Amino acid sequence: MLATWKIAPALAAGNTVVLKPAEWTPLTASLLAGVTAEAGLPAGVFNVVQGYGEEVGAALVAHPGVRRISFTGSVPTARRISAAAAANLTPLSLELGGKSPLVVFADADLDLAVDLAVEQYDNAGQVCLAGTRLLVEESIAEEFTARFVARAGALTQGDPRDLATDLGPNIHPEHFARIDGFVRRALDAGATAVVGGAPNTELGGLYYRPTLFTGVAADSEIVNEEVFGPVLTLQTFRTEEQAVRMANSTRFGLSATLVTGSEERAARVTERLVAGTVWVNCFFVRDLRAPFGGSRQSGVGREGGDWSFDFYCDLKNTVTAPWAK
């Protein structure tokens, strides 16, 4: 899905494309190459190159023949890509994930707020846009937490091919260990896991229990670093000003979700949130014609619809003198 957001506009703009998928998710990229070939795309227009980022990816981004680089991934990898691209002055479009807030005000529909919060566990938490920092107005925090714990406790983990499954496994043993490291360090730092807090030993493998931490410090790792797993934190606020300040407190700015019953508050708060996308009383409603991207260390540039052509094309201005008659 993420690859097609980039491939389609790049092809539509008249470019040839080389896709280097993440080494942990190679299969759908190869399937897509087969689909484009069956559709009649000429040979060499869309290409898939498999391999490890340190080898194949590094060679591609440093190649002088590459005219654009669009990357989705981590900030450390983006820094390496940027350094390689700088030698050739290759333009970059970077989508680098985030640590997005989900802000719940006391005037919100509480059932909707809990539903949206639990939805952040989708795809086993492996969603760059996920609102992993739940910021809840203090006066409703106790009721919100009780309802959340009940809903999260009813989630079903298992085979993602089973329609009854709510949470599948994480992608790779290395990533699973990374998630567990975040959780263990948060517990050691004094956070309380009111939901989950450990691997699902009943299922084994790469299944991590959906986790919610309370009692987290504002400057703690679990609040500020992207886990990319089924791990959320809950903090409380008293005023709108404090909510905005907390929402904007990380180095990221990819997305934000706001739950409120006031249109006026929604307008005020969304204007002040540092985020490329803000959802109000909904989540992950995605129109591919709309601009997509992040602020701060969540990325550089915007893609989506006509916005993509700003990146995948060079504008040309032709000025012609009057013809002699």
PDB file of C-alpha atoms in Angstrom:
ATOM      1  CA  MET A   1       0.000   0.000   0.000  1.00  0.00           C
ATOM      2  CA  LEU A   2       2.718   2.478   0.976  1.00  0.00           C
ATOM      3  CA  ALA A   3       4.719   1.645  -2.138  1.00  0.00           C
ATOM      4  CA  THR A   4       1.805   2.355  -4.479  1.00  0.00           C
ATOM      5  CA  TRP A   5       1.406   5.861  -3.002  1.00  0.00           C
ATOM      6  CA  LYS A   6       4.824   6.598  -4.476  1.00  0.00           C
ATOM      7  CA  ILE A   7       4.911   4.364  -7.566  1.00  0.00           C
ATOM      8  CA  ALA A   8       1.645   5.475  -9.180  1.00  0.00           C
ATOM      9  CA  PRO A   9       2.345   9.237  -9.267  1.00  0.00           C
ATOM     10  CA  ALA A  10       5.966   8.702 -10.234  1.00  0.00           C
ATOM     11  CA  LEU A  11       4.873   6.620 -13.249  1.00  0.00           C
ATOM     12  CA  ALA A  12       2.064   9.046 -14.071  1.00  0.00           C
ATOM     13  CA  ALA A  13       4.625  11.858 -14.164  1.00  0.00           C
ATOM     14  CA  GLY A  14       6.568   9.959 -16.844  1.00  0.00           C
ATOM     15  CA  ASN A  15       9.357   8.491 -14.740  1.00  0.00           C
ATOM     16  CA  THR A  16      10.789   5.012 -14.594  1.00  0.00           C
ATOM     17  CA  VAL A  17      10.789   3.561 -11.082  1.00  0.00           C
ATOM     18  CA  VAL A  18      13.060   1.313  -9.045  1.00  0.00           C
ATOM     19  CA  LEU A  19      11.415  -0.058  -5.900  1.00  0.00           C
ATOM     20  CA  LYS A  20      13.630  -1.444  -3.138  1.00  0.00           C
ATOM     21  CA  PRO A  21      11.255  -2.862  -0.500  1.00  0.00           C
ATOM     22  CA  ALA A  22      12.221  -3.460   3.104  1.00  0.00           C
ATOM     23  CA  GLU A  23      13.978  -6.794   3.410  1.00  0.00           C
ATOM     24  CA  TRP A  24      11.372  -8.008   5.916  1.00  0.00           C
ATOM     25  CA  THR A  25       8.483  -7.381   3.486  1.00  0.00           C
ATOM     26  CA  PRO A  26       9.655  -8.416   0.021  1.00  0.00           C
ATOM     27  CA  LEU A  27       6.804 -10.526  -1.324  1.00  0.00           C
ATOM     28  CA  THR A  28       4.124  -7.986  -2.236  1.00  0.00           C
ATOM     29  CA  ALA A  29       6.676  -5.871  -4.116  1.00  0.00           C
ATOM     30  CA  SER A  30       7.529  -8.804  -6.355  1.00  0.00           C
ATOM     31  CA  LEU A  31       3.835  -9.558  -6.818  1.00  0.00           C
ATOM     32  CA  LEU A  32       3.290  -5.934  -7.853  1.00  0.00           C
ATOM     33  CA  ALA A  33       6.010  -6.244 -10.479  1.00  0.00           C
ATOM     34  CA  GLY A  34       4.165  -9.224 -11.901  1.00  0.00           C
ATOM     35  CA  VAL A  35       0.887  -7.297 -11.956  1.00  0.00           C
ATOM     36  CA  THR A  36       2.403  -4.359 -13.844  1.00  0.00           C
ATOM     37  CA  ALA A  37       3.957  -6.719 -16.387  1.00  0.00           C
ATOM     38  CA  GLU A  38       0.601  -8.431 -16.961  1.00  0.00           C
ATOM     39  CA  ALA A  39      -1.010  -5.000 -17.338  1.00  0.00           C
ATOM     40  CA  GLY A  40       1.324  -4.252 -20.240  1.00  0.00           C
ATOM     41  CA  LEU A  41       3.734  -1.780 -18.683  1.00  0.00           C
ATOM     42  CA  PRO A  42       6.856  -1.780 -20.910  1.00  0.00           C
ATOM     43  CA  ALA A  43       9.896  -3.652 -19.626  1.00  0.00           C
ATOM     44  CA  GLY A  44      12.195  -1.474 -17.548  1.00  0.00           C
ATOM     45  CA  VAL A  45       9.572   1.112 -16.585  1.00  0.00           C
ATOM     46  CA  PHE A  46       8.799  -0.419 -13.192  1.00  0.00           C
ATOM     47  CA  ASN A  47      11.577  -2.405 -11.543  1.00  0.00           C
ATOM     48  CA  VAL A  48      11.899  -4.220  -8.214  1.00  0.00           C
ATOM     49  CA  VAL A  49      15.309  -4.762  -6.645  1.00  0.00           C
ATOM     50  CA  GLN A  50      15.441  -6.948  -3.538  1.00  0.00           C
ATOM     51  CA  GLY A  51      18.180  -6.873  -0.931  1.00  0.00           C
ATOM     52  CA  TYR A  52      19.404  -5.444   2.341  1.00  0.00           C
ATOM     53  CA  GLY A  53      19.384  -1.726   2.912  1.00  0.00           C
ATOM     54  CA  GLU A  54      23.051  -1.605   3.920  1.00  0.00           C
ATOM     55  CA  GLU A  55      24.034  -3.079   0.553  1.00  0.00           C
ATOM     56  CA  VAL A  56      21.416  -2.652  -2.164  1.00  0.00           C
ATOM     57  CA  GLY A  57      19.692   0.391  -0.681  1.00  0.00           C
ATOM     58  CA  ALA A  58      22.975   2.195  -0.096  1.00  0.00           C
ATOM     59  CA  ALA A  59      24.091   1.572  -3.686  1.00  0.00           C
ATOM     60  CA  LEU A  60      20.810   2.844  -5.107  1.00  0.00           C
ATOM     61  CA  VAL A  61      20.586   6.097  -3.161  1.00  0.00           C
ATOM     62  CA  ALA A  62      24.208   6.981  -3.938  1.00  0.00           C
ATOM     63  CA  HIS A  63      23.887   6.312  -7.683  1.00  0.00           C
ATOM     64  CA  PRO A  64      24.249   9.468  -9.813  1.00  0.00           C
ATOM     65  CA  GLY A  65      21.615   8.187 -12.248  1.00  0.00           C
ATOM     66  CA  VAL A  66      18.866   8.391  -9.639  1.00  0.00           C
ATOM     67  CA  ARG A  67      16.904  11.661 -10.038  1.00  0.00           C
ATOM     68  CA  ARG A  68      14.548  11.362  -7.038  1.00  0.00           C
ATOM     69  CA  ILE A  69      14.540   9.387  -3.784  1.00  0.00           C
ATOM     70  CA  SER A  70      11.333   8.726  -1.859  1.00  0.00           C
ATOM     71  CA  PHE A  71      11.808   6.863   1.412  1.00  0.00           C
ATOM     72  CA  THR A  72       9.566   5.596   4.195  1.00  0.00           C
ATOM     73  CA  GLY A  73      11.321   4.386   7.336  1.00  0.00           C
ATOM     74  CA  SER A  74      13.332   5.428  10.356  1.00  0.00           C
ATOM     75  CA  VAL A  75      15.064   8.712  11.133  1.00  0.00           C
ATOM     76  CA  PRO A  76      18.567   7.115  11.430  1.00  0.00           C
ATOM     77  CA  THR A  77      18.207   5.488   8.005  1.00  0.00           C
ATOM     78  CA  ALA A  78      16.919   8.747   6.539  1.00  0.00           C
ATOM     79  CA  ARG A  79      20.009  10.538   7.792  1.00  0.00           C
ATOM     80  CA  ARG A  80      22.240   8.036   5.969  1.00  0.00           C
ATOM     81  CA  ILE A  81      20.171   8.352   2.799  1.00  0.00           C
ATOM     82  CA  SER A  82      20.286  12.147   3.010  1.00  0.00           C
ATOM     83  CA  ALA A  83      24.063  12.094   3.335  1.00  0.00           C
ATOM     84  CA  ALA A  84      24.381   9.853   0.273  1.00  0.00           C
ATOM     85  CA  ALA A  85      21.919  11.949  -1.742  1.00  0.00           C
ATOM     86  CA  ALA A  86      23.735  15.161  -0.864  1.00  0.00           C
ATOM     87  CA  ALA A  87      26.751  14.186  -2.958  1.00  0.00           C
ATOM     88  CA  ASN A  88      24.551  14.208  -6.089  1.00  0.00           C
ATOM     89  CA  LEU A  89      22.083  16.876  -4.910  1.00  0.00           C
ATOM     90  CA  THR A  90      19.300  14.308  -5.354  1.00  0.00           C
ATOM     91  CA  PRO A  91      15.928  15.627  -4.118  1.00  0.00           C
ATOM     92  CA  LEU A  92      14.364  13.676  -1.252  1.00  0.00           C
ATOM     93  CA  SER A  93      10.872  12.935   0.002  1.00  0.00           C
ATOM     94  CA  LEU A  94      10.988  11.391   3.480  1.00  0.00           C
ATOM     95  CA  GLU A  95       8.211   9.880   5.603  1.00  0.00           C
ATOM     96  CA  LEU A  96       9.795   8.937   8.909  1.00  0.00           C
ATOM     97  CA  GLY A  97       7.096   7.851  11.314  1.00  0.00           C
ATOM     98  CA  GLY A  98       6.136   9.537  14.522  1.00  0.00           C
ATOM     99  CA  LYS A  99       4.944   9.507  18.084  1.00  0.00           C
ATOM    100  CA  SER A 100       1.508  10.899  17.453  1.00  0.00           C
ATOM    101  CA  PRO A 101      -0.953  12.129  20.088  1.00  0.00           C
ATOM    102  CA  LEU A 102      -4.589  11.134  20.476  1.00  0.00           C
ATOM    103  CA  VAL A 103      -6.188  13.949  22.490  1.00  0.00           C
ATOM    104  CA  VAL A 104      -9.478  13.324  24.300  1.00  0.00           C
ATOM    105  CA  PHE A 105     -11.371  16.253  25.826  1.00  0.00           C
ATOM    106  CA  ALA A 106     -14.046  15.913  28.498  1.00  0.00           C
ATOM    107  CA  ASP A 107     -16.757  16.992  26.039  1.00  0.00           C
ATOM    108  CA  ALA A 108     -15.959  14.059  23.715  1.00  0.00           C
ATOM    109  CA  ASP A 109     -18.210  11.088  22.978  1.00  0.00           C
ATOM    110  CA  LEU A 110     -16.467   8.698  25.376  1.00  0.00           C
ATOM    111  CA  ASP A 111     -17.485   5.540  23.512  1.00  0.00           C
ATOM    112  CA  LEU A 112     -16.057   6.986  20.293  1.00  0.00           C
ATOM    113  CA  ALA A 113     -12.892   8.080  22.089  1.00  0.00           C
ATOM    114  CA  VAL A 114     -12.300   4.588  23.502  1.00  0.00           C
ATOM    115  CA  ASP A 115     -13.000   2.978  20.122  1.00  0.00           C
ATOM    116  CA  LEU A 116     -10.487   5.270  18.414  1.00  0.00           C
ATOM    117  CA  ALA A 117      -7.899   4.652  21.140  1.00  0.00           C
ATOM    118  CA  VAL A 118      -8.196   0.866  20.906  1.00  0.00           C
ATOM    119  CA  GLU A 119      -7.967   1.167  17.114  1.00  0.00           C
ATOM    120  CA  GLN A 120      -4.363   2.301  17.568  1.00  0.00           C
ATOM    121  CA  TYR A 121      -3.478  -1.370  18.147  1.00  0.00           C
ATOM    122  CA  ASP A 122      -4.357  -2.180  14.529  1.00  0.00           C
ATOM    123  CA  ASN A 123      -1.708  -4.063  12.554  1.00  0.00           C
ATOM    124  CA  ALA A 124      -0.116  -5.014  15.896  1.00  0.00           C
ATOM    125  CA  GLY A 125       0.848  -1.366  16.333  1.00  0.00           C
ATOM    126  CA  GLN A 126       2.990  -1.342  13.216  1.00  0.00           C
ATOM    127  CA  VAL A 127       1.442   1.852  11.823  1.00  0.00           C
ATOM    128  CA  CYS A 128       3.483   5.026  11.459  1.00  0.00           C
ATOM    129  CA  LEU A 129       0.361   7.169  11.901  1.00  0.00           C
ATOM    130  CA  ALA A 130      -0.788   5.504  15.118  1.00  0.00           C
ATOM    131  CA  GLY A 131      -1.790   7.798  17.978  1.00  0.00           C
ATOM    132  CA  THR A 132       0.336   6.027  20.552  1.00  0.00           C
ATOM    133  CA  ARG A 133       0.257   8.847  23.133  1.00  0.00           C
ATOM    134  CA  LEU A 134      -3.221   9.016  24.665  1.00  0.00           C
ATOM    135  CA  LEU A 135      -3.728  12.454  26.207  1.00  0.00           C
ATOM    136  CA  VAL A 136      -6.954  12.473  28.231  1.00  0.00           C
ATOM    137  CA  GLU A 137      -8.569  15.327  30.165  1.00  0.00           C
ATOM    138  CA  GLU A 138      -8.121  14.629  33.855  1.00  0.00           C
ATOM    139  CA  SER A 139     -11.819  14.792  34.775  1.00  0.00           C
ATOM    140  CA  ILE A 140     -12.684  11.801  32.551  1.00  0.00           C
ATOM    141  CA  ALA A 141      -9.403   9.893  32.757  1.00  0.00           C
ATOM    142  CA  GLU A 142     -10.600   7.329  35.289  1.00  0.00           C
ATOM    143  CA  GLU A 143     -13.735   6.434  33.321  1.00  0.00           C
ATOM    144  CA  PHE A 144     -11.835   6.460  30.024  1.00  0.00           C
ATOM    145  CA  THR A 145      -9.152   4.130  31.411  1.00  0.00           C
ATOM    146  CA  ALA A 146     -11.705   1.680  32.821  1.00  0.00           C
ATOM    147  CA  ARG A 147     -13.526   1.452  29.501  1.00  0.00           C
ATOM    148  CA  PHE A 148     -10.276   1.189  27.569  1.00  0.00           C
ATOM    149  CA  VAL A 149      -8.988  -1.651  29.761  1.00  0.00           C
ATOM    150  CA  ALA A 150     -12.247  -3.550  29.249  1.00  0.00           C
ATOM    151  CA  ARG A 151     -12.192  -3.067  25.470  1.00  0.00           C
ATOM    152  CA  ALA A 152      -8.517  -3.889  25.090  1.00  0.00           C
ATOM    153  CA  GLY A 153      -8.937  -6.979  27.240  1.00  0.00           C
ATOM    154  CA  ALA A 154     -11.566  -8.276  24.833  1.00  0.00           C
ATOM    155  CA  LEU A 155      -9.284  -8.085  21.783  1.00  0.00           C
ATOM    156  CA  THR A 156      -8.454 -11.401  20.127  1.00  0.00           C
ATOM    157  CA  GLN A 157      -4.880 -12.175  19.132  1.00  0.00           C
ATOM    158  CA  GLY A 158      -4.175 -14.859  16.597  1.00  0.00           C
ATOM    159  CA  ASP A 159      -3.725 -15.746  12.947  1.00  0.00           C
ATOM    160  CA  PRO A 160      -4.391 -12.600  10.877  1.00  0.00           C
ATOM    161  CA  ARG A 161      -6.045 -14.771   8.220  1.00  0.00           C
ATOM    162  CA  ASP A 162      -8.799 -15.570  10.728  1.00  0.00           C
ATOM    163  CA  LEU A 163     -11.608 -12.998  10.521  1.00  0.00           C
ATOM    164  CA  ALA A 164     -12.073 -13.226  14.300  1.00  0.00           C
ATOM    165  CA  THR A 165      -8.541 -11.921  14.899  1.00  0.00           C
ATOM    166  CA  ASP A 166      -8.052  -8.341  16.077  1.00  0.00           C
ATOM    167  CA  LEU A 167      -4.253  -8.423  16.523  1.00  0.00           C
ATOM    168  CA  GLY A 168      -1.794 -10.468  14.541  1.00  0.00           C
ATOM    169  CA  PRO A 169       1.936 -10.975  15.119  1.00  0.00           C
ATOM    170  CA  ASN A 170       4.760  -8.513  14.739  1.00  0.00           C
ATOM    171  CA  ILE A 171       6.937  -8.613  11.664  1.00  0.00           C
ATOM    172  CA  HIS A 172      10.292 -10.109  12.702  1.00  0.00           C
ATOM    173  CA  PRO A 173      12.136 -11.532  15.735  1.00  0.00           C
ATOM    174  CA  GLU A 174      14.513  -8.557  15.801  1.00  0.00           C
ATOM    175  CA  HIS A 175      11.644  -6.108  15.869  1.00  0.00           C
ATOM    176  CA  PHE A 176       9.770  -8.185  18.442  1.00  0.00           C
ATOM    177  CA  ALA A 177      12.823  -8.009  20.708  1.00  0.00           C
ATOM    178  CA  ARG A 178      12.982  -4.240  20.164  1.00  0.00           C
ATOM    179  CA  ILE A 179       9.364  -3.843  21.298  1.00  0.00           C
ATOM    180  CA  ASP A 180      10.002  -5.992  24.354  1.00  0.00           C
ATOM    181  CA  GLY A 181      13.055  -3.887  25.178  1.00  0.00           C
ATOM    182  CA  PHE A 182      10.976  -0.720  25.178  1.00  0.00           C
ATOM    183  CA  VAL A 183       8.397  -2.328  27.467  1.00  0.00           C
ATOM    184  CA  ARG A 184      10.958  -3.701  29.918  1.00  0.00           C
ATOM    185  CA  ARG A 185      12.773  -0.378  30.166  1.00  0.00           C
ATOM    186  CA  ALA A 186       9.475   1.442  30.766  1.00  0.00           C
ATOM    187  CA  LEU A 187       8.605  -0.964  33.587  1.00  0.00           C
ATOM    188  CA  ASP A 188      12.069  -0.551  35.082  1.00  0.00           C
ATOM    189  CA  ALA A 189      11.595   3.240  34.951  1.00  0.00           C
ATOM    190  CA  GLY A 190       8.431   2.969  37.068  1.00  0.00           C
ATOM    191  CA  ALA A 191       5.628   2.948  34.480  1.00  0.00           C
ATOM    192  CA  THR A 192       2.540   0.842  35.220  1.00  0.00           C
ATOM    193  CA  ALA A 193       1.178  -1.548  32.601  1.00  0.00           C
ATOM    194  CA  VAL A 194      -2.595  -1.443  33.152  1.00  0.00           C
ATOM    195  CA  VAL A 195      -2.971  -3.579  30.028  1.00  0.00           C
ATOM    196  CA  GLY A 196      -0.474  -6.162  28.752  1.00  0.00           C
ATOM    197  CA  GLY A 197       3.169  -5.463  29.392  1.00  0.00           C
ATOM    198  CA  ALA A 198       4.689  -8.704  28.084  1.00  0.00           C
ATOM    199  CA  PRO A 199       4.755 -11.129  25.160  1.00  0.00           C
ATOM    200  CA  ASN A 200       1.740 -13.394  24.700  1.00  0.00           C
ATOM    201  CA  THR A 201       3.305 -16.619  25.936  1.00  0.00           C
ATOM    202  CA  GLU A 202       0.105 -18.558  25.249  1.00  0.00           C
ATOM    203  CA  LEU A 203       0.499 -17.987  21.525  1.00  0.00           C
ATOM    204  CA  GLY A 204       4.293 -17.782  21.491  1.00  0.00           C
ATOM    205  CA  GLY A 205       6.100 -16.645  18.381  1.00  0.00           C
ATOM    206  CA  LEU A 206       5.885 -12.949  17.597  1.00  0.00           C
ATOM    207  CA  TYR A 207       2.663 -12.112  19.418  1.00  0.00           C
ATOM    208  CA  TYR A 208       2.985  -9.205  21.856  1.00  0.00           C
ATOM    209  CA  ARG A 209       0.126  -8.400  24.195  1.00  0.00           C
ATOM    210  CA  PRO A 210      -1.514  -5.013  23.572  1.00  0.00           C
ATOM    211  CA  THR A 211      -0.036  -2.756  26.231  1.00  0.00           C
ATOM    212  CA  LEU A 212      -1.052   0.495  27.893  1.00  0.00           C
ATOM    213  CA  PHE A 213       1.247   2.354  30.275  1.00  0.00           C
ATOM    214  CA  THR A 214       0.205   4.921  32.866  1.00  0.00           C
ATOM    215  CA  GLY A 215       2.428   6.743  35.337  1.00  0.00           C
ATOM    216  CA  VAL A 216       4.883   7.710  32.597  1.00  0.00           C
ATOM    217  CA  ALA A 217       7.212  10.697  32.868  1.00  0.00           C
ATOM    218  CA  ALA A 218       6.979  13.367  30.184  1.00  0.00           C
ATOM    219  CA  ASP A 219      10.662  12.981  29.322  1.00  0.00           C
ATOM    220  CA  SER A 220      10.695   9.160  29.390  1.00  0.00           C
ATOM    221  CA  GLU A 221      11.776   7.025  26.470  1.00  0.00           C
ATOM    222  CA  ILE A 222       8.389   5.316  26.169  1.00  0.00           C
ATOM    223  CA  VAL A 223       6.672   8.692  25.695  1.00  0.00           C
ATOM    224  CA  ASN A 224       9.165  10.133  23.211  1.00  0.00           C
ATOM    225  CA  GLU A 225      10.495   7.289  21.063  1.00  0.00           C
ATOM    226  CA  GLU A 226       8.599   5.364  18.377  1.00  0.00           C
ATOM    227  CA  VAL A 227       8.028   1.744  19.450  1.00  0.00           C
ATOM    228  CA  PHE A 228       6.171   0.640  16.290  1.00  0.00           C
ATOM    229  CA  GLY A 229       4.351  -2.048  18.220  1.00  0.00           C
ATOM    230  CA  PRO A 230       1.129  -2.491  20.252  1.00  0.00           C
ATOM    231  CA  VAL A 231       2.274  -0.171  23.042  1.00  0.00           C
ATOM    232  CA  LEU A 232       0.419   2.991  24.102  1.00  0.00           C
ATOM    233  CA  THR A 233       0.899   5.483  26.915  1.00  0.00           C
ATOM    234  CA  LEU A 234      -1.754   7.474  28.787  1.00  0.00           C
ATOM    235  CA  GLN A 235      -1.163  10.926  30.258  1.00  0.00           C
ATOM    236  CA  THR A 236      -3.658  13.448  31.597  1.00  0.00           C
ATOM    237  CA  PHE A 237      -4.102  17.191  31.165  1.00  0.00           C
ATOM    238  CA  ARG A 238      -6.280  19.863  32.772  1.00  0.00           C
ATOM    239  CA  THR A 239      -6.484  22.665  30.219  1.00  0.00           C
ATOM    240  CA  GLU A 240      -6.627  23.050  26.461  1.00  0.00           C
ATOM    241  CA  GLU A 241      -3.340  24.921  26.549  1.00  0.00           C
ATOM    242  CA  GLN A 242      -1.664  22.064  28.388  1.00  0.00           C
ATOM    243  CA  ALA A 243      -3.126  19.512  25.966  1.00  0.00           C
ATOM    244  CA  VAL A 244      -1.662  21.341  22.965  1.00  0.00           C
ATOM    245  CA  ARG A 245       1.694  21.729  24.670  1.00  0.00           C
ATOM    246  CA  MET A 246       1.847  18.005  25.493  1.00  0.00           C
ATOM    247  CA  ALA A 247       0.717  17.009  22.004  1.00  0.00           C
ATOM    248  CA  ASN A 248       3.538  19.065  20.452  1.00  0.00           C
ATOM    249  CA  SER A 249       6.192  18.000  22.956  1.00  0.00           C
ATOM    250  CA  THR A 250       8.078  15.374  20.890  1.00  0.00           C
ATOM    251  CA  ARG A 251      10.492  15.839  17.993  1.00  0.00           C
ATOM    252  CA  PHE A 252       7.938  14.263  15.625  1.00  0.00           C
ATOM    253  CA  GLY A 253       4.933  15.697  13.817  1.00  0.00           C
ATOM    254  CA  LEU A 254       3.348  13.142  11.499  1.00  0.00           C
ATOM    255  CA  SER A 255      -0.281  13.047  12.611  1.00  0.00           C
ATOM    256  CA  ALA A 256      -2.650  13.804  15.472  1.00  0.00           C
ATOM    257  CA  THR A 257      -6.134  12.659  16.447  1.00  0.00           C
ATOM    258  CA  LEU A 258      -8.515  14.924  18.335  1.00  0.00           C
ATOM    259  CA  VAL A 259     -11.745  13.805  20.020  1.00  0.00           C
ATOM    260  CA  THR A 260     -14.090  16.584  21.116  1.00  0.00           C
ATOM    261  CA  GLY A 261     -17.742  17.588  21.006  1.00  0.00           C
ATOM    262  CA  SER A 262     -16.941  21.225  20.248  1.00  0.00           C
ATOM    263  CA  GLU A 263     -16.432  22.461  16.696  1.00  0.00           C
ATOM    264  CA  GLU A 264     -14.904  25.657  18.046  1.00  0.00           C
ATOM    265  CA  ARG A 265     -12.353  23.758  20.131  1.00  0.00           C
ATOM    266  CA  ALA A 266     -11.557  21.474  17.206  1.00  0.00           C
ATOM    267  CA  ALA A 267     -10.777  24.512  15.039  1.00  0.00           C
ATOM    268  CA  ARG A 268      -8.602  26.130  17.711  1.00  0.00           C
ATOM    269  CA  VAL A 269      -6.632  23.012  18.591  1.00  0.00           C
ATOM    270  CA  THR A 270      -6.070  21.644  15.085  1.00  0.00           C
ATOM    271  CA  GLU A 271      -4.622  25.002  14.024  1.00  0.00           C
ATOM    272  CA  ARG A 272      -2.002  24.734  16.781  1.00  0.00           C
ATOM    273  CA  LEU A 273      -1.099  21.055  16.483  1.00  0.00           C
ATOM    274  CA  VAL A 274       2.213  20.319  14.760  1.00  0.00           C
ATOM    275  CA  ALA A 275       1.215  17.503  12.404  1.00  0.00           C
ATOM    276  CA  GLY A 276       0.994  16.766   8.708  1.00  0.00           C
ATOM    277  CA  THR A 277      -2.473  15.217   9.166  1.00  0.00           C
ATOM    278  CA  VAL A 278      -5.048  15.864  11.885  1.00  0.00           C
ATOM    279  CA  TRP A 279      -8.124  13.676  12.316  1.00  0.00           C
ATOM    280  CA  VAL A 280     -11.074  15.053  14.295  1.00  0.00           C
ATOM    281  CA  ASN A 281     -13.448  12.445  15.771  1.00  0.00           C
ATOM    282  CA  CYS A 282     -12.126   9.825  13.346  1.00  0.00           C
ATOM    283  CA  PHE A 283      -8.883   8.034  12.484  1.00  0.00           C
ATOM    284  CA  PHE A 284      -7.060   6.942   9.322  1.00  0.00           C
ATOM    285  CA  VAL A 285      -9.626   8.420   6.952  1.00  0.00           C
ATOM    286  CA  ARG A 286      -7.247   8.680   4.013  1.00  0.00           C
ATOM    287  CA  ASP A 287      -8.001  10.411   0.709  1.00  0.00           C
ATOM    288  CA  LEU A 288      -5.104   9.688  -1.634  1.00  0.00           C
ATOM    289  CA  ARG A 289      -5.649  13.050  -3.360  1.00  0.00           C
ATOM    290  CA  ALA A 290      -4.800  14.905  -0.151  1.00  0.00           C
ATOM    291  CA  PRO A 291      -1.239  15.946   0.791  1.00  0.00           C
ATOM    292  CA  PHE A 292       0.514  13.466   3.050  1.00  0.00           C
ATOM    293  CA  GLY A 293       3.724  13.930   5.004  1.00  0.00           C
ATOM    294  CA  GLY A 294       5.162  15.000   8.318  1.00  0.00           C
ATOM    295  CA  SER A 295       6.642  17.939  10.161  1.00  0.00           C
ATOM    296  CA  ARG A 296       9.820  18.131  12.242  1.00  0.00           C
ATOM    297  CA  GLN A 297      11.612  14.757  12.200  1.00  0.00           C
ATOM    298  CA  SER A 298       8.557  12.985  10.799  1.00  0.00           C
ATOM    299  CA  GLY A 299       9.633  13.854   7.311  1.00  0.00           C
ATOM    300  CA  VAL A 300      10.342  16.219   4.458  1.00  0.00           C
ATOM    301  CA  GLY A 301       7.878  17.089   1.713  1.00  0.00           C
ATOM    302  CA  ARG A 302       4.305  16.099   0.827  1.00  0.00           C
ATOM    303  CA  GLU A 303       2.943  13.476  -1.521  1.00  0.00           C
ATOM    304  CA  GLY A 304      -0.560  12.494  -2.593  1.00  0.00           C
ATOM    305  CA  GLY A 305      -2.677  13.408  -5.606  1.00  0.00           C
ATOM    306  CA  ASP A 306      -1.484  16.490  -7.465  1.00  0.00           C
ATOM    307  CA  TRP A 307       0.913  17.196  -4.599  1.00  0.00           C
ATOM    308  CA  SER A 308       3.031  14.269  -5.781  1.00  0.00           C
ATOM    309  CA  PHE A 309       3.801  15.959  -9.078  1.00  0.00           C
ATOM    310  CA  ASP A 310       5.587  18.769  -7.262  1.00  0.00           C
ATOM    311  CA  PHE A 311       8.149  16.152  -6.272  1.00  0.00           C
ATOM    312  CA  TYR A 312       8.226  13.779  -9.229  1.00  0.00           C
ATOM    313  CA  CYS A 313       8.450  16.521 -11.879  1.00  0.00           C
ATOM    314  CA  ASP A 314      10.676  19.482 -12.646  1.00  0.00           C
ATOM    315  CA  LEU A 315       8.607  22.501 -13.632  1.00  0.00           C
ATOM    316  CA  LYS A 316       9.681  24.165 -16.858  1.00  0.00           C
ATOM    317  CA  ASN A 317       8.925  27.780 -17.741  1.00  0.00           C
ATOM    318  CA  THR A 318       9.098  28.599 -21.466  1.00  0.00           C
ATOM    319  CA  VAL A 319       9.026  32.229 -22.546  1.00  0.00           C
ATOM    320  CA  THR A 320       8.617  32.955 -26.269  1.00  0.00           C
ATOM    321  CA  ALA A 321       9.121  36.341 -27.921  1.00  0.00           C
ATOM    322  CA  PRO A 322       6.394  37.545 -30.327  1.00  0.00           C
ATOM    323  CA  TRP A 323       6.737  36.034 -33.791  1.00  0.00           C
ATOM    324  CA  ALA A 324       7.557  38.430 -36.606  1.00  0.00           C
ATOM    325  CA  LYS A 325       4.724  38.852 -39.076  1.00  0.00           C
TER     326      LYS A 325
END
